[in-house]
Amino acid sequence: AMHNVNLSDFINSADAGSDPPEPLNDALKAMWLVRAGKWQQAHDLCGALDDADSAWVHAHLHRIEGDLGNAGYWYAIAGKPQPQGMEGLEEEWVAMVGAMLGDES
């Protein structure tokens, strides 16, 4: 396993505004930044990457912004279905982080 961070630790550290738990891959670091309210930093980070998880984060970021056309492009790149409109952003974030953490453990 790359790390043994669990979902609740990940959420708590972002909500506390502390530093991200280490080590995280860049896609997870971007998701941490989303939760911490640092949209631009998250976007800068995932925009520089070209793996599927980063594309998924990129999609989520554009959905947060309400730019659903751009989000759709990135969901397609990530190979993930695009949720409806702006619904369930929080739930999607939790599911995404859970999936990414699960892939690594």
Short mmCIF file of C-alpha atoms in Angstrom, two decimals:
data_model
loop_
_atom_site.label_atom_id
_atom_site.label_comp_id
_atom_site.label_asym_id
_atom_site.label_seq_id
_atom_site.Cartn_x
_atom_site.Cartn_y
_atom_site.Cartn_z
CA ALA A 1 0.00 0.00 0.00
CA MET A 2 1.23 3.49 -0.79
CA HIS A 3 -0.28 4.77 2.40
CA ASN A 4 -2.74 3.88 5.11
CA VAL A 5 -4.79 7.05 5.14
CA ASN A 6 -8.47 6.27 5.58
CA LEU A 7 -11.38 8.36 4.35
CA SER A 8 -12.25 9.88 7.72
CA ASP A 9 -8.64 10.92 8.39
CA PHE A 10 -8.48 12.43 4.91
CA ILE A 11 -11.70 14.42 5.44
CA ASN A 12 -10.74 15.54 8.95
CA SER A 13 -7.35 16.86 7.86
CA ALA A 14 -8.90 18.83 4.98
CA ASP A 15 -11.63 20.24 7.21
CA ALA A 16 -9.03 21.23 9.80
CA GLY A 17 -7.11 23.14 7.12
CA SER A 18 -3.91 21.35 8.09
CA ASP A 19 -1.50 19.89 5.55
CA PRO A 20 -2.51 16.91 3.42
CA PRO A 21 -1.64 13.52 4.89
CA GLU A 22 1.47 12.01 3.32
CA PRO A 23 2.06 10.35 1.04
CA LEU A 24 -0.78 11.07 -1.36
CA ASN A 25 -0.67 10.81 -5.11
CA ASP A 26 -1.39 14.00 -7.02
CA ALA A 27 -5.02 13.16 -7.82
CA LEU A 28 -5.75 12.62 -4.13
CA LYS A 29 -3.83 15.75 -3.21
CA ALA A 30 -6.05 17.68 -5.63
CA MET A 31 -9.16 16.15 -4.01
CA TRP A 32 -7.82 17.19 -0.60
CA LEU A 33 -7.40 20.75 -1.91
CA VAL A 34 -11.02 20.73 -3.18
CA ARG A 35 -12.25 19.84 0.31
CA ALA A 36 -9.98 22.46 1.87
CA GLY A 37 -11.60 25.12 -0.35
CA LYS A 38 -8.56 25.61 -2.57
CA TRP A 39 -10.23 25.21 -5.97
CA GLN A 40 -7.55 27.02 -7.98
CA GLN A 41 -4.68 25.06 -6.45
CA ALA A 42 -6.58 21.83 -7.08
CA HIS A 43 -7.19 22.84 -10.69
CA ASP A 44 -3.56 23.84 -11.25
CA LEU A 45 -2.42 20.49 -9.88
CA CYS A 46 -4.74 18.21 -11.83
CA GLY A 47 -4.39 20.33 -14.97
CA ALA A 48 -0.71 19.43 -15.10
CA LEU A 49 -1.42 15.68 -14.99
CA ASP A 50 -2.68 13.24 -17.58
CA ASP A 51 -3.78 10.10 -15.73
CA ALA A 52 -7.42 8.99 -15.53
CA ASP A 53 -7.88 9.86 -11.83
CA SER A 54 -6.62 13.39 -12.44
CA ALA A 55 -9.04 13.77 -15.36
CA TRP A 56 -11.81 12.65 -12.98
CA VAL A 57 -10.79 15.32 -10.46
CA HIS A 58 -10.68 17.87 -13.28
CA ALA A 59 -14.24 16.88 -14.24
CA HIS A 60 -15.43 17.27 -10.64
CA LEU A 61 -13.80 20.71 -10.39
CA HIS A 62 -15.59 21.98 -13.49
CA ARG A 63 -18.87 20.59 -12.17
CA ILE A 64 -18.35 22.51 -8.92
CA GLU A 65 -17.86 25.60 -11.05
CA GLY A 66 -21.03 24.90 -13.03
CA ASP A 67 -19.14 24.49 -16.30
CA LEU A 68 -20.92 21.26 -17.25
CA GLY A 69 -19.72 21.19 -20.87
CA ASN A 70 -16.10 21.28 -19.81
CA ALA A 71 -16.86 18.79 -17.03
CA GLY A 72 -18.35 16.42 -19.60
CA TYR A 73 -15.16 16.47 -21.62
CA TRP A 74 -13.11 15.45 -18.58
CA TYR A 75 -15.58 12.76 -17.47
CA ALA A 76 -15.19 11.24 -20.95
CA ILE A 77 -11.38 11.33 -20.69
CA ALA A 78 -11.61 9.73 -17.24
CA GLY A 79 -14.00 7.06 -18.52
CA LYS A 80 -16.57 7.97 -15.84
CA PRO A 81 -20.27 8.74 -16.17
CA GLN A 82 -21.19 12.39 -15.65
CA PRO A 83 -23.66 12.99 -12.79
CA GLN A 84 -26.70 15.15 -13.48
CA GLY A 85 -26.23 18.90 -13.27
CA MET A 86 -24.83 20.16 -10.00
CA GLU A 87 -26.45 17.50 -7.81
CA GLY A 88 -24.66 15.50 -5.15
CA LEU A 89 -21.26 17.19 -5.33
CA GLU A 90 -20.43 16.28 -1.74
CA GLU A 91 -21.50 12.67 -2.24
CA GLU A 92 -19.51 12.45 -5.44
CA TRP A 93 -16.42 13.82 -3.72
CA VAL A 94 -16.67 11.23 -0.95
CA ALA A 95 -17.21 8.39 -3.44
CA MET A 96 -14.25 9.54 -5.55
CA VAL A 97 -11.86 9.78 -2.63
CA GLY A 98 -13.05 6.42 -1.32
CA ALA A 99 -12.40 4.86 -4.73
CA MET A 100 -8.96 6.46 -5.04
CA LEU A 101 -7.91 5.47 -1.53
CA GLY A 102 -9.23 1.97 -2.12
CA ASP A 103 -7.20 1.61 -5.32
CA GLU A 104 -4.05 2.29 -3.39
CA SER A 105 -4.51 0.24 -0.25
#
